[in-house]
Structures are given as C-alpha cells and as structure tokens.
PDB file of C-alpha atoms and ligand atoms in Angstrom:
ATOM      1  CA  MET A   1      50.332 -43.127   0.593  1.00 57.00           C
ATOM      2  CA  SER A   2      49.898 -40.764  -2.684  1.00 73.00           C
ATOM      3  CA  ASN A   3      51.785 -39.681  -4.478  1.00 81.00           C
ATOM      4  CA  SER A   4      52.908 -36.265  -4.707  1.00 91.00           C
ATOM      5  CA  ILE A   5      54.263 -33.174  -7.192  1.00 96.00           C
ATOM      6  CA  LEU A   6      57.748 -31.846  -6.951  1.00 98.00           C
ATOM      7  CA  SER A   7      56.816 -28.283  -7.482  1.00 98.00           C
ATOM      8  CA  ILE A   8      59.752 -25.245  -9.142  1.00 98.00           C
ATOM      9  CA  ASP A   9      59.124 -22.205  -8.246  1.00 97.00           C
ATOM     10  CA  ILE A  10      61.654 -20.415 -10.252  1.00 96.00           C
ATOM     11  CA  GLY A  11      61.016 -15.756  -9.988  1.00 89.00           C
ATOM     12  CA  GLY A  12      63.169 -12.966 -10.823  1.00 79.00           C
ATOM     13  CA  THR A  13      64.370 -12.779  -6.492  1.00 83.00           C
ATOM     14  CA  LYS A  14      64.162 -16.272  -4.736  1.00 91.00           C
ATOM     15  CA  THR A  15      63.367 -19.706  -6.195  1.00 95.00           C
ATOM     16  CA  ILE A  16      61.583 -22.591  -3.927  1.00 97.00           C
ATOM     17  CA  VAL A  17      61.519 -26.849  -4.680  1.00 97.00           C
ATOM     18  CA  ALA A  18      58.466 -27.999  -2.490  1.00 97.00           C
ATOM     19  CA  LEU A  19      56.976 -31.126  -2.938  1.00 96.00           C
ATOM     20  CA  CYS A  20      52.807 -30.518  -3.057  1.00 96.00           C
ATOM     21  CA  SER A  21      50.274 -33.198  -2.169  1.00 94.00           C
ATOM     22  CA  ARG A  22      46.901 -33.720  -4.412  1.00 93.00           C
ATOM     23  CA  ASP A  23      44.363 -32.839  -1.658  1.00 94.00           C
ATOM     24  CA  GLY A  24      46.723 -29.326  -1.348  1.00 95.00           C
ATOM     25  CA  GLN A  25      49.460 -29.752   0.949  1.00 95.00           C
ATOM     26  CA  VAL A  26      52.232 -28.302   0.725  1.00 96.00           C
ATOM     27  CA  ILE A  27      55.234 -29.832   2.570  1.00 94.00           C
ATOM     28  CA  ASP A  28      58.753 -29.058   3.596  1.00 94.00           C
ATOM     29  CA  PRO A  29      59.414 -25.776   1.138  1.00 95.00           C
ATOM     30  CA  GLN A  30      63.133 -24.811   0.370  1.00 95.00           C
ATOM     31  CA  ARG A  31      63.464 -21.783  -0.628  1.00 94.00           C
ATOM     32  CA  ALA A  32      66.741 -19.998  -1.832  1.00 94.00           C
ATOM     33  CA  GLY A  33      67.614 -15.913  -2.278  1.00 91.00           C
ATOM     34  CA  ARG A  34      69.550 -15.813  -5.966  1.00 86.00           C
ATOM     35  CA  PRO A  35      72.258 -12.857  -5.147  1.00 87.00           C
ATOM     36  CA  ALA A  36      72.440 -10.505  -7.576  1.00 86.00           C
ATOM     37  CA  ASP A  37      75.988 -11.223  -9.821  1.00 89.00           C
ATOM     38  CA  LYS A  38      74.235 -15.048 -10.425  1.00 90.00           C
ATOM     39  CA  ASP A  39      72.661 -16.522 -13.252  1.00 92.00           C
ATOM     40  CA  ALA A  40      71.333 -19.033 -14.532  1.00 94.00           C
ATOM     41  CA  PHE A  41      72.713 -21.966 -15.006  1.00 95.00           C
ATOM     42  CA  TRP A  42      73.746 -20.961 -10.942  1.00 95.00           C
ATOM     43  CA  ILE A  43      70.026 -21.262  -9.750  1.00 95.00           C
ATOM     44  CA  ARG A  44      69.773 -24.824 -12.198  1.00 96.00           C
ATOM     45  CA  GLU A  45      72.792 -25.742  -9.461  1.00 96.00           C
ATOM     46  CA  SER A  46      70.244 -24.517  -6.213  1.00 96.00           C
ATOM     47  CA  LEU A  47      67.562 -26.303  -7.320  1.00 97.00           C
ATOM     48  CA  PHE A  48      69.258 -29.722  -7.977  1.00 97.00           C
ATOM     49  CA  GLU A  49      71.125 -29.343  -4.386  1.00 97.00           C
ATOM     50  CA  ARG A  50      67.723 -28.850  -2.625  1.00 97.00           C
ATOM     51  CA  ILE A  51      65.763 -31.180  -4.518  1.00 97.00           C
ATOM     52  CA  ASP A  52      68.485 -33.675  -3.740  1.00 97.00           C
ATOM     53  CA  ARG A  53      67.687 -32.690   0.243  1.00 95.00           C
ATOM     54  CA  LEU A  54      64.055 -33.422  -0.824  1.00 95.00           C
ATOM     55  CA  ARG A  55      65.012 -36.671  -1.634  1.00 95.00           C
ATOM     56  CA  GLU A  56      66.953 -37.424   1.730  1.00 94.00           C
ATOM     57  CA  ILE A  57      64.363 -36.324   3.932  1.00 93.00           C
ATOM     58  CA  GLN A  58      61.018 -37.536   2.389  1.00 91.00           C
ATOM     59  CA  PRO A  59      62.636 -40.457   0.788  1.00 93.00           C
ATOM     60  CA  GLU A  60      59.644 -42.529   0.741  1.00 92.00           C
ATOM     61  CA  LYS A  61      58.013 -39.031  -0.419  1.00 91.00           C
ATOM     62  CA  PHE A  62      60.223 -38.623  -3.087  1.00 93.00           C
ATOM     63  CA  SER A  63      59.969 -41.776  -4.660  1.00 93.00           C
ATOM     64  CA  LEU A  64      56.339 -41.426  -4.722  1.00 91.00           C
ATOM     65  CA  ILE A  65      56.723 -38.504  -7.428  1.00 95.00           C
ATOM     66  CA  LYS A  66      55.152 -39.154 -10.899  1.00 93.00           C
ATOM     67  CA  SER A  67      55.887 -36.012 -12.345  1.00 97.00           C
ATOM     68  CA  CYS A  68      57.348 -32.094 -11.477  1.00 98.00           C
ATOM     69  CA  GLY A  69      55.571 -28.556 -12.072  1.00 98.00           C
ATOM     70  CA  ILE A  70      58.098 -25.437 -12.841  1.00 98.00           C
ATOM     71  CA  GLY A  71      55.590 -22.473 -12.694  1.00 97.00           C
ATOM     72  CA  PHE A  72      58.822 -19.473 -14.189  1.00 96.00           C
ATOM     73  CA  GLY A  73      58.994 -16.031 -14.306  1.00 93.00           C
ATOM     74  CA  GLY A  74      58.350 -14.981 -17.296  1.00 91.00           C
ATOM     75  CA  PRO A  75      56.992 -16.089 -20.993  1.00 92.00           C
ATOM     76  CA  VAL A  76      57.283 -19.586 -21.022  1.00 94.00           C
ATOM     77  CA  GLN A  77      56.083 -22.069 -24.829  1.00 94.00           C
ATOM     78  CA  ASN A  78      56.703 -25.828 -25.396  1.00 94.00           C
ATOM     79  CA  ASN A  79      58.047 -25.701 -21.464  1.00 96.00           C
ATOM     80  CA  ARG A  80      60.385 -23.645 -21.893  1.00 96.00           C
ATOM     81  CA  PRO A  81      61.085 -20.157 -20.928  1.00 95.00           C
ATOM     82  CA  VAL A  82      61.864 -17.740 -24.284  1.00 92.00           C
ATOM     83  CA  LEU A  83      62.734 -14.210 -22.623  1.00 86.00           C
ATOM     84  CA  SER A  84      64.730 -14.127 -19.019  1.00 81.00           C
ATOM     85  CA  MET A  85      63.162 -11.066 -17.888  1.00 75.00           C
ATOM     86  CA  HIS A  86      65.267 -10.509 -14.448  1.00 78.00           C
ATOM     87  CA  VAL A  87      68.579 -13.488 -14.819  1.00 87.00           C
ATOM     88  CA  PRO A  88      70.836 -14.231 -18.086  1.00 89.00           C
ATOM     89  CA  GLY A  89      70.738 -17.659 -19.501  1.00 93.00           C
ATOM     90  CA  TRP A  90      67.516 -19.271 -18.310  1.00 94.00           C
ATOM     91  CA  GLU A  91      66.607 -19.861 -22.717  1.00 93.00           C
ATOM     92  CA  GLU A  92      69.732 -21.883 -22.844  1.00 94.00           C
ATOM     93  CA  ILE A  93      68.549 -24.143 -20.455  1.00 96.00           C
ATOM     94  CA  ASP A  94      66.101 -26.786 -20.581  1.00 97.00           C
ATOM     95  CA  LEU A  95      65.443 -27.247 -17.332  1.00 98.00           C
ATOM     96  CA  CYS A  96      62.685 -30.063 -17.742  1.00 98.00           C
ATOM     97  CA  ARG A  97      64.914 -32.606 -19.835  1.00 98.00           C
ATOM     98  CA  GLU A  98      67.168 -31.870 -17.299  1.00 98.00           C
ATOM     99  CA  ILE A  99      65.454 -32.983 -14.413  1.00 98.00           C
ATOM    100  CA  THR A 100      63.420 -35.988 -16.255  1.00 98.00           C
ATOM    101  CA  ASP A 101      67.473 -36.801 -17.164  1.00 97.00           C
ATOM    102  CA  ARG A 102      68.258 -37.253 -13.601  1.00 97.00           C
ATOM    103  CA  TYR A 103      65.853 -38.095 -11.426  1.00 96.00           C
ATOM    104  CA  GLY A 104      63.221 -39.720 -13.969  1.00 96.00           C
ATOM    105  CA  ILE A 105      60.552 -37.635 -13.409  1.00 96.00           C
ATOM    106  CA  PRO A 106      59.000 -36.571 -16.323  1.00 98.00           C
ATOM    107  CA  ALA A 107      58.298 -31.828 -15.880  1.00 98.00           C
ATOM    108  CA  CYS A 108      56.830 -29.229 -17.688  1.00 98.00           C
ATOM    109  CA  MET A 109      56.994 -25.387 -17.338  1.00 98.00           C
ATOM    110  CA  GLU A 110      54.328 -22.858 -17.385  1.00 97.00           C
ATOM    111  CA  ASN A 111      54.471 -19.024 -16.698  1.00 96.00           C
ATOM    112  CA  ASP A 112      54.715 -18.642 -13.194  1.00 96.00           C
ATOM    113  CA  CYS A 113      50.877 -16.016 -13.343  1.00 96.00           C
ATOM    114  CA  VAL A 114      49.125 -18.824 -15.335  1.00 97.00           C
ATOM    115  CA  THR A 115      50.432 -21.528 -12.396  1.00 98.00           C
ATOM    116  CA  GLN A 116      49.432 -19.343 -10.075  1.00 98.00           C
ATOM    117  CA  ALA A 117      45.715 -18.716 -11.247  1.00 98.00           C
ATOM    118  CA  LEU A 118      45.860 -23.123 -11.401  1.00 98.00           C
ATOM    119  CA  GLY A 119      46.171 -23.395  -7.989  1.00 98.00           C
ATOM    120  CA  GLU A 120      43.973 -20.318  -6.627  1.00 98.00           C
ATOM    121  CA  HIS A 121      41.375 -21.979  -8.528  1.00 98.00           C
ATOM    122  CA  ALA A 122      42.386 -25.513  -8.048  1.00 98.00           C
ATOM    123  CA  PHE A 123      42.760 -24.717  -4.600  1.00 98.00           C
ATOM    124  CA  GLY A 124      42.218 -20.580  -3.505  1.00 98.00           C
ATOM    125  CA  ALA A 125      39.916 -18.362  -4.209  1.00 98.00           C
ATOM    126  CA  GLY A 126      37.818 -20.119  -7.552  1.00 98.00           C
ATOM    127  CA  LYS A 127      37.833 -23.694  -5.810  1.00 97.00           C
ATOM    128  CA  GLY A 128      34.140 -25.142  -7.591  1.00 97.00           C
ATOM    129  CA  ARG A 129      34.042 -22.289  -9.871  1.00 97.00           C
ATOM    130  CA  ALA A 130      34.244 -23.348 -13.877  1.00 97.00           C
ATOM    131  CA  SER A 131      36.012 -20.301 -14.821  1.00 98.00           C
ATOM    132  CA  MET A 132      38.155 -17.627 -13.481  1.00 98.00           C
ATOM    133  CA  THR A 133      40.391 -14.203 -14.055  1.00 98.00           C
ATOM    134  CA  PHE A 134      43.698 -14.007 -11.823  1.00 98.00           C
ATOM    135  CA  GLY A 135      46.003 -11.028 -11.843  1.00 98.00           C
ATOM    136  CA  ASN A 136      48.948 -10.592 -10.259  1.00 96.00           C
ATOM    137  CA  LEU A 137      49.911  -7.183  -9.128  1.00 96.00           C
ATOM    138  CA  GLY A 138      53.458  -7.062  -8.001  1.00 92.00           C
ATOM    139  CA  THR A 139      56.628  -5.946  -9.722  1.00 89.00           C
ATOM    140  CA  GLY A 140      54.682  -6.762 -12.821  1.00 92.00           C
ATOM    141  CA  PHE A 141      51.133  -6.837 -13.721  1.00 95.00           C
ATOM    142  CA  GLY A 142      50.635 -10.745 -14.478  1.00 95.00           C
ATOM    143  CA  GLY A 143      47.439 -12.753 -14.727  1.00 97.00           C
ATOM    144  CA  GLY A 144      46.047 -16.135 -15.753  1.00 97.00           C
ATOM    145  CA  VAL A 145      42.611 -16.775 -17.212  1.00 98.00           C
ATOM    146  CA  ILE A 146      40.340 -19.802 -16.573  1.00 98.00           C
ATOM    147  CA  LEU A 147      38.104 -21.141 -18.675  1.00 97.00           C
ATOM    148  CA  ASP A 148      36.194 -24.472 -18.128  1.00 97.00           C
ATOM    149  CA  ASN A 149      38.345 -25.913 -15.309  1.00 96.00           C
ATOM    150  CA  ARG A 150      41.015 -25.430 -18.226  1.00 95.00           C
ATOM    151  CA  ALA A 151      44.061 -22.950 -18.648  1.00 96.00           C
ATOM    152  CA  VAL A 152      44.083 -20.727 -21.669  1.00 96.00           C
ATOM    153  CA  ALA A 153      47.193 -21.139 -23.237  1.00 94.00           C
ATOM    154  CA  GLY A 154      46.362 -19.561 -26.656  1.00 94.00           C
ATOM    155  CA  ASP A 155      47.778 -19.729 -30.229  1.00 94.00           C
ATOM    156  CA  GLY A 156      51.318 -19.232 -28.975  1.00 93.00           C
ATOM    157  CA  GLY A 157      50.926 -20.577 -25.169  1.00 92.00           C
ATOM    158  CA  PHE A 158      51.070 -16.878 -24.057  1.00 93.00           C
ATOM    159  CA  ALA A 159      47.494 -16.104 -23.429  1.00 95.00           C
ATOM    160  CA  GLY A 160      47.065 -14.155 -20.139  1.00 95.00           C
ATOM    161  CA  HIS A 161      48.598 -11.292 -19.940  1.00 93.00           C
ATOM    162  CA  LEU A 162      46.235  -8.781 -18.556  1.00 95.00           C
ATOM    163  CA  GLY A 163      48.738  -6.420 -17.665  1.00 96.00           C
ATOM    164  CA  HIS A 164      49.538  -5.591 -21.468  1.00 96.00           C
ATOM    165  CA  ILE A 165      45.819  -5.074 -22.493  1.00 97.00           C
ATOM    166  CA  CYS A 166      46.129  -0.777 -22.927  1.00 97.00           C
ATOM    167  CA  VAL A 167      43.717   1.607 -20.694  1.00 98.00           C
ATOM    168  CA  VAL A 168      45.471   4.679 -21.711  1.00 98.00           C
ATOM    169  CA  PRO A 169      46.650   4.623 -25.481  1.00 97.00           C
ATOM    170  CA  GLY A 170      49.817   6.351 -25.615  1.00 97.00           C
ATOM    171  CA  GLY A 171      50.133   6.374 -22.011  1.00 98.00           C
ATOM    172  CA  ARG A 172      53.773   5.272 -19.968  1.00 97.00           C
ATOM    173  CA  LEU A 173      55.841   3.470 -21.321  1.00 97.00           C
ATOM    174  CA  CYS A 174      55.706  -0.693 -20.513  1.00 95.00           C
ATOM    175  CA  PRO A 175      58.304  -3.394 -20.067  1.00 90.00           C
ATOM    176  CA  CYS A 176      56.199  -5.183 -22.645  1.00 90.00           C
ATOM    177  CA  GLY A 177      57.409  -1.894 -24.867  1.00 94.00           C
ATOM    178  CA  ASN A 178      54.090  -0.607 -26.007  1.00 97.00           C
ATOM    179  CA  TYR A 179      52.855   2.372 -24.327  1.00 98.00           C
ATOM    180  CA  GLY A 180      49.892   2.684 -22.127  1.00 98.00           C
ATOM    181  CA  CYS A 181      49.616  -1.433 -20.872  1.00 98.00           C
ATOM    182  CA  LEU A 182      47.648  -1.711 -17.764  1.00 98.00           C
ATOM    183  CA  GLU A 183      51.445  -3.053 -16.377  1.00 97.00           C
ATOM    184  CA  ALA A 184      52.360   0.830 -16.471  1.00 97.00           C
ATOM    185  CA  TYR A 185      49.626   2.328 -14.275  1.00 97.00           C
ATOM    186  CA  CYS A 186      48.495  -0.700 -11.969  1.00 97.00           C
ATOM    187  CA  SER A 187      51.525  -3.105 -10.925  1.00 95.00           C
ATOM    188  CA  GLY A 188      52.712  -2.910  -6.904  1.00 93.00           C
ATOM    189  CA  THR A 189      55.703  -1.391  -9.063  1.00 93.00           C
ATOM    190  CA  SER A 190      53.696   1.274 -10.906  1.00 95.00           C
ATOM    191  CA  ILE A 191      50.866   2.508  -8.739  1.00 95.00           C
ATOM    192  CA  GLY A 192      54.389   3.562  -6.281  1.00 93.00           C
ATOM    193  CA  LYS A 193      55.720   5.531  -8.752  1.00 93.00           C
ATOM    194  CA  ARG A 194      52.780   7.041 -10.142  1.00 94.00           C
ATOM    195  CA  ALA A 195      51.524   7.774  -5.832  1.00 92.00           C
ATOM    196  CA  CYS A 196      55.650   9.452  -5.748  1.00 90.00           C
ATOM    197  CA  GLU A 197      54.695  11.854  -8.858  1.00 90.00           C
ATOM    198  CA  ALA A 198      51.570  12.505  -7.459  1.00 89.00           C
ATOM    199  CA  VAL A 199      52.342  13.926  -4.202  1.00 86.00           C
ATOM    200  CA  GLU A 200      56.123  15.758  -5.985  1.00 82.00           C
ATOM    201  CA  ILE A 201      52.536  17.961  -8.802  1.00 76.00           C
ATOM    202  CA  HIS A 202      50.675  18.224  -5.441  1.00 70.00           C
ATOM    203  CA  GLY A 203      53.919  20.313  -3.859  1.00 65.00           C
ATOM    204  CA  GLU A 204      53.163  20.935  -0.420  1.00 59.00           C
ATOM    205  CA  ILE A 205      55.483  20.421   2.162  1.00 59.00           C
ATOM    206  CA  ALA A 206      53.047  19.612   4.568  1.00 66.00           C
ATOM    207  CA  ASP A 207      51.738  16.632   3.495  1.00 81.00           C
ATOM    208  CA  PRO A 208      51.889  13.763   5.324  1.00 85.00           C
ATOM    209  CA  LEU A 209      51.354  11.131   2.585  1.00 88.00           C
ATOM    210  CA  ALA A 210      54.280  13.042   0.913  1.00 87.00           C
ATOM    211  CA  ASP A 211      56.089  13.111   3.820  1.00 86.00           C
ATOM    212  CA  ALA A 212      55.264   9.151   4.452  1.00 89.00           C
ATOM    213  CA  ILE A 213      56.135   8.803   1.050  1.00 89.00           C
ATOM    214  CA  SER A 214      60.081  10.499   1.186  1.00 86.00           C
ATOM    215  CA  LYS A 215      61.278   8.388   4.756  1.00 87.00           C
ATOM    216  CA  LEU A 216      60.555   5.559   2.526  1.00 88.00           C
ATOM    217  CA  GLY A 217      63.965   3.293   1.533  1.00 82.00           C
ATOM    218  CA  PRO A 218      65.787   3.425  -2.264  1.00 78.00           C
ATOM    219  CA  ASP A 219      64.234  -0.107  -2.145  1.00 78.00           C
ATOM    220  CA  GLU A 220      60.372   0.831  -0.472  1.00 84.00           C
ATOM    221  CA  GLY A 221      57.863   0.771  -3.211  1.00 86.00           C
ATOM    222  CA  ALA A 222      55.379   3.553  -1.409  1.00 90.00           C
ATOM    223  CA  GLY A 223      52.276   1.528  -2.604  1.00 91.00           C
ATOM    224  CA  PRO A 224      51.565   0.224   1.295  1.00 92.00           C
ATOM    225  CA  VAL A 225      51.720   3.856   2.443  1.00 92.00           C
ATOM    226  CA  LEU A 226      49.912   4.904   0.230  1.00 93.00           C
ATOM    227  CA  PHE A 227      47.201   2.043   1.155  1.00 95.00           C
ATOM    228  CA  ASP A 228      47.075   2.757   4.415  1.00 94.00           C
ATOM    229  CA  PHE A 229      46.715   6.429   4.081  1.00 95.00           C
ATOM    230  CA  ALA A 230      43.681   5.673   2.045  1.00 95.00           C
ATOM    231  CA  LYS A 231      42.254   3.525   4.346  1.00 96.00           C
ATOM    232  CA  LYS A 232      42.465   6.458   6.889  1.00 95.00           C
ATOM    233  CA  GLY A 233      40.866   8.696   4.834  1.00 95.00           C
ATOM    234  CA  ASP A 234      43.955  11.080   3.056  1.00 93.00           C
ATOM    235  CA  PRO A 235      42.059  12.482  -0.226  1.00 92.00           C
ATOM    236  CA  LEU A 236      45.145  12.266  -2.125  1.00 91.00           C
ATOM    237  CA  ALA A 237      45.652   8.830  -1.358  1.00 94.00           C
ATOM    238  CA  LEU A 238      41.823   7.513  -2.642  1.00 95.00           C
ATOM    239  CA  GLU A 239      42.130   9.837  -5.354  1.00 95.00           C
ATOM    240  CA  LEU A 240      44.825   7.544  -6.967  1.00 95.00           C
ATOM    241  CA  VAL A 241      43.229   4.306  -5.796  1.00 97.00           C
ATOM    242  CA  GLU A 242      39.926   5.720  -7.409  1.00 97.00           C
ATOM    243  CA  GLU A 243      42.542   5.631 -10.533  1.00 97.00           C
ATOM    244  CA  THR A 244      43.338   3.373  -9.639  1.00 98.00           C
ATOM    245  CA  LEU A 245      40.388   1.216  -9.971  1.00 98.00           C
ATOM    246  CA  ASP A 246      39.281   2.566 -13.056  1.00 98.00           C
ATOM    247  CA  TYR A 247      42.154   1.549 -15.078  1.00 98.00           C
ATOM    248  CA  LEU A 248      41.892  -1.886 -13.393  1.00 98.00           C
ATOM    249  CA  ALA A 249      37.961  -2.134 -14.576  1.00 98.00           C
ATOM    250  CA  GLN A 250      38.964  -0.539 -17.827  1.00 97.00           C
ATOM    251  CA  ALA A 251      41.280  -3.691 -18.610  1.00 97.00           C
ATOM    252  CA  LEU A 252      39.719  -6.299 -16.661  1.00 97.00           C
ATOM    253  CA  SER A 253      35.904  -5.963 -18.121  1.00 97.00           C
ATOM    254  CA  ALA A 254      37.347  -7.517 -21.114  1.00 95.00           C
ATOM    255  CA  THR A 255      37.763 -11.421 -19.457  1.00 94.00           C
ATOM    256  CA  VAL A 256      33.704 -11.111 -18.998  1.00 97.00           C
ATOM    257  CA  ASN A 257      32.794  -9.062 -21.926  1.00 96.00           C
ATOM    258  CA  ILE A 258      34.654 -11.857 -24.760  1.00 96.00           C
ATOM    259  CA  LEU A 259      34.294 -14.879 -21.912  1.00 96.00           C
ATOM    260  CA  ASP A 260      31.404 -14.659 -19.888  1.00 96.00           C
ATOM    261  CA  ILE A 261      34.169 -14.575 -16.843  1.00 97.00           C
ATOM    262  CA  ARG A 262      32.537 -13.797 -13.787  1.00 97.00           C
ATOM    263  CA  LEU A 263      34.846 -14.587 -10.863  1.00 98.00           C
ATOM    264  CA  ILE A 264      38.129 -12.411 -10.818  1.00 98.00           C
ATOM    265  CA  VAL A 265      41.357 -12.790  -7.940  1.00 98.00           C
ATOM    266  CA  LEU A 266      43.639 -10.297  -7.256  1.00 98.00           C
ATOM    267  CA  GLY A 267      46.820 -11.364  -6.098  1.00 97.00           C
ATOM    268  CA  GLY A 268      50.025 -10.001  -4.817  1.00 94.00           C
ATOM    269  CA  GLY A 269      51.355  -7.307  -2.956  1.00 93.00           C
ATOM    270  CA  ALA A 270      49.218  -5.128  -4.442  1.00 95.00           C
ATOM    271  CA  GLY A 271      46.465  -6.656  -4.960  1.00 96.00           C
ATOM    272  CA  ILE A 272      46.058  -7.645  -1.085  1.00 96.00           C
ATOM    273  CA  GLY A 273      46.577  -3.848  -0.449  1.00 96.00           C
ATOM    274  CA  LEU A 274      43.464  -2.825  -2.972  1.00 97.00           C
ATOM    275  CA  SER A 275      41.029  -5.636  -1.014  1.00 97.00           C
ATOM    276  CA  PRO A 276      39.238  -2.887   0.842  1.00 97.00           C
ATOM    277  CA  TRP A 277      38.359  -1.554  -2.334  1.00 98.00           C
ATOM    278  CA  PHE A 278      36.919  -4.765  -4.037  1.00 98.00           C
ATOM    279  CA  ASP A 279      33.541  -3.509  -3.836  1.00 98.00           C
ATOM    280  CA  GLN A 280      33.543  -0.560  -5.449  1.00 98.00           C
ATOM    281  CA  LEU A 281      36.036  -2.032  -8.148  1.00 98.00           C
ATOM    282  CA  GLN A 282      33.734  -5.213  -9.056  1.00 98.00           C
ATOM    283  CA  LYS A 283      31.051  -2.370  -9.766  1.00 98.00           C
ATOM    284  CA  ARG A 284      32.982  -0.677 -11.857  1.00 98.00           C
ATOM    285  CA  ILE A 285      34.254  -3.859 -13.591  1.00 98.00           C
ATOM    286  CA  ALA A 286      30.797  -4.393 -13.814  1.00 97.00           C
ATOM    287  CA  GLY A 287      29.975  -1.025 -15.328  1.00 97.00           C
ATOM    288  CA  HIS A 288      32.008  -1.603 -18.240  1.00 97.00           C
ATOM    289  CA  SER A 289      30.350  -5.604 -18.904  1.00 96.00           C
ATOM    290  CA  MET A 290      27.462  -6.264 -20.925  1.00 95.00           C
ATOM    291  CA  PRO A 291      24.491  -6.633 -19.440  1.00 94.00           C
ATOM    292  CA  LEU A 292      23.872 -10.394 -19.270  1.00 93.00           C
ATOM    293  CA  CYS A 293      27.230 -10.897 -17.953  1.00 93.00           C
ATOM    294  CA  ARG A 294      27.370  -9.211 -14.867  1.00 93.00           C
ATOM    295  CA  GLU A 295      25.570 -11.381 -12.654  1.00 93.00           C
ATOM    296  CA  GLY A 296      27.070 -13.241 -10.142  1.00 94.00           C
ATOM    297  CA  LEU A 297      30.466 -10.980 -11.002  1.00 97.00           C
ATOM    298  CA  GLU A 298      32.400 -11.346  -8.107  1.00 97.00           C
ATOM    299  CA  VAL A 299      36.023 -10.194  -6.998  1.00 98.00           C
ATOM    300  CA  LYS A 300      37.869 -11.603  -4.604  1.00 98.00           C
ATOM    301  CA  VAL A 301      41.935 -11.717  -2.737  1.00 98.00           C
ATOM    302  CA  ALA A 302      44.218 -14.395  -3.531  1.00 98.00           C
ATOM    303  CA  GLU A 303      44.152 -16.569  -0.452  1.00 98.00           C
ATOM    304  CA  LEU A 304      47.281 -19.116  -0.839  1.00 97.00           C
ATOM    305  CA  GLY A 305      49.605 -16.479  -0.808  1.00 93.00           C
ATOM    306  CA  GLU A 306      53.361 -17.852  -2.350  1.00 89.00           C
ATOM    307  CA  HIS A 307      51.552 -21.751  -2.119  1.00 96.00           C
ATOM    308  CA  SER A 308      49.385 -20.703  -5.274  1.00 97.00           C
ATOM    309  CA  LEU A 309      52.183 -21.187  -7.620  1.00 97.00           C
ATOM    310  CA  LEU A 310      53.783 -24.073  -6.023  1.00 98.00           C
ATOM    311  CA  LEU A 311      49.497 -25.478  -5.777  1.00 98.00           C
ATOM    312  CA  GLY A 312      49.542 -25.242  -9.048  1.00 98.00           C
ATOM    313  CA  THR A 313      51.876 -27.806 -10.402  1.00 98.00           C
ATOM    314  CA  VAL A 314      49.059 -30.074  -9.167  1.00 97.00           C
ATOM    315  CA  PRO A 315      46.441 -29.093 -11.819  1.00 97.00           C
ATOM    316  CA  LEU A 316      48.544 -28.066 -14.435  1.00 97.00           C
ATOM    317  CA  CYS A 317      50.795 -32.026 -14.135  1.00 97.00           C
ATOM    318  CA  GLN A 318      47.489 -33.296 -14.426  1.00 95.00           C
ATOM    319  CA  GLU A 319      47.194 -31.376 -17.259  1.00 93.00           C
ATOM    320  CA  ARG A 320      50.172 -31.594 -18.997  1.00 94.00           C
ATOM    321  CA  LEU A 321      51.232 -34.972 -18.029  1.00 94.00           C
ATOM    322  CA  GLY A 322      48.328 -36.887 -16.995  1.00 91.00           C
ATOM    323  CA  SER A 323      49.716 -37.464 -13.869  1.00 84.00           C
TER     324      SER A 323
HETATM  325 ZN1  LIG B   1      53.127  -3.903 -21.769  1.00 60.79          ZN
END
C-alpha cells in the first residue's frame, strides 16, 4: 500500500479533512460547518477530532501518512495564515507545527486557490500541461498560477491574486481596499450584485429577470438566475454576461502576455455558470493577447469541484516537503 497525504481544506464556512492517495483518490472526507459564533480555536479542535476519527477508521492508511497539506482560505506566508478574513484567530495558530507535534507528520500550508490550482493541474483540467492559470469565482475571486509545473510564489509568497488586477481604474471598491479590481466585478458575489443593480436601473416591473431576482431569499446570490436567463436569451442578462466576459478577458490576458500561459481554468459557482460562454471568453482573451501567444489558447472549466483543493495537497506536499 502506498503512503497517503493528510489533506485539510479550511474555508470560511466549512472545513474538510480527508486522506488523499498519490494517484488522486480522496478517501473518507470528513466535513464540518462552522457555527457563526465560533473562532479559529474551535475549528482547530474540530479538525483534530476529525483527524482522530480518520485514524480510527483507516488505521492502516493513517500509519502510512508521510505528510499533511493544508489549503487555507486567505493569504498564507511561510506555512501560516497572515490574514484571517472570515474567522478570527487564525493568525495566532501555528497549525502546521501543532499537527507535527500531535501526529508526528510534517505539514505545509498554502492559500486555498493556489492549492486548488495545483490539484486541477495534477489531476483535473490542467493534467498534462506544464503551465496553467486558475481562477475561482466564488465569494471572492481567488487565483493560482502554475508555471513550468510549479506554483508561482513570488517575493512574498502571495503570487496568483488575479482577482486584484485592476479592470476599471477608480471603479468599485474591492474588499482588498483598492478600487476597480476584477474581484469587485467578477466574483460570484459581485456578478450577483451587478445583476441586482442592473435590474433596479432597468426599472421595468414586468421584466422577468427583475421578477426572478426579486423572489430570491436574503442569502441567495443572483448569479445563477442571471446565467439561466442569459442561456434562454434574455437581453439584459446577456448584456451582463458580455460585460463580465470583457472584464475577465482584460484581466486574464495578463498571464498570457506576461508568462505565455495558454491554459486558463475557471472554477467556483460563477466560473461553472459562465462556462457556456467560454468560447467567447477565449476569443476575447486572444484579442487582448500578443499574437505570438495566441496559438493553443484555451479556457476550460475546473473538473474536480471541492476535490481540487484536497488533491492539490498531493503536489503541494511533494513540492514543499518532498513527500
Ligand atoms: Zn482588490
């Protein structure tokens, strides 16, 4: 039996602990949500409980674990979160060291989208390609860049934040504090917000898109409704999709021109929602790219869903820990 990786996904609202095999199998994922009033210390204990449970149900596989990889939903430097945006307390916890102390296995941590990029590159939409740009259109707009089979880190270790490329100088305020970032226009949340604003401006009571959006609950984003209407040919929904494709093309052409990367993989709810228009997106990215870099340019949808992060810990551990 070959050794496995202990994989941990730490998101803002949920966490997953699983074993991953070197050939890309996710074994016994243990999921848990986070009650809104709980902090990082609570999550840490919940993670330890689930790791202990995995040790009980998979004793043989657990004994062969050589390393632990963690994908964290926020900026990470030197295997530690530097900014905990959704859950208080992570900056005070050295989870990698605690896992090593408690279970005797080396551990490493990377930003969740960089980890997802590694997973899609090794086992999903980027399999067999040397370089790839990954974008995740969810609550925010995360990204990761794989160049010559390695995740690009940069001087501070924060490379890959595609969501903060400026697409509208002086435009909408982004959660990062700057104005006009791609994330402020094309994250799943921002697309939904733009749809709500557009139907308000449109102002026709009889407009079916406005009607469908007005029926959404307070926690439901308007993105999925928008994509459904655009697929049916609704003119306002199509206009919004077109605008979204333009912003995306403008930002995503950066990695084509700077790094000569010709595969772009998009995931997250809105990434999947936009996939019927990927041919158009590809053409628009090509339109912003240097002619020499256009050949073979491809936009693909992420293939692994939530497994992209878990499986990304396999190449991550290989890269960082050599095991
Ligand atoms: Zn930003």
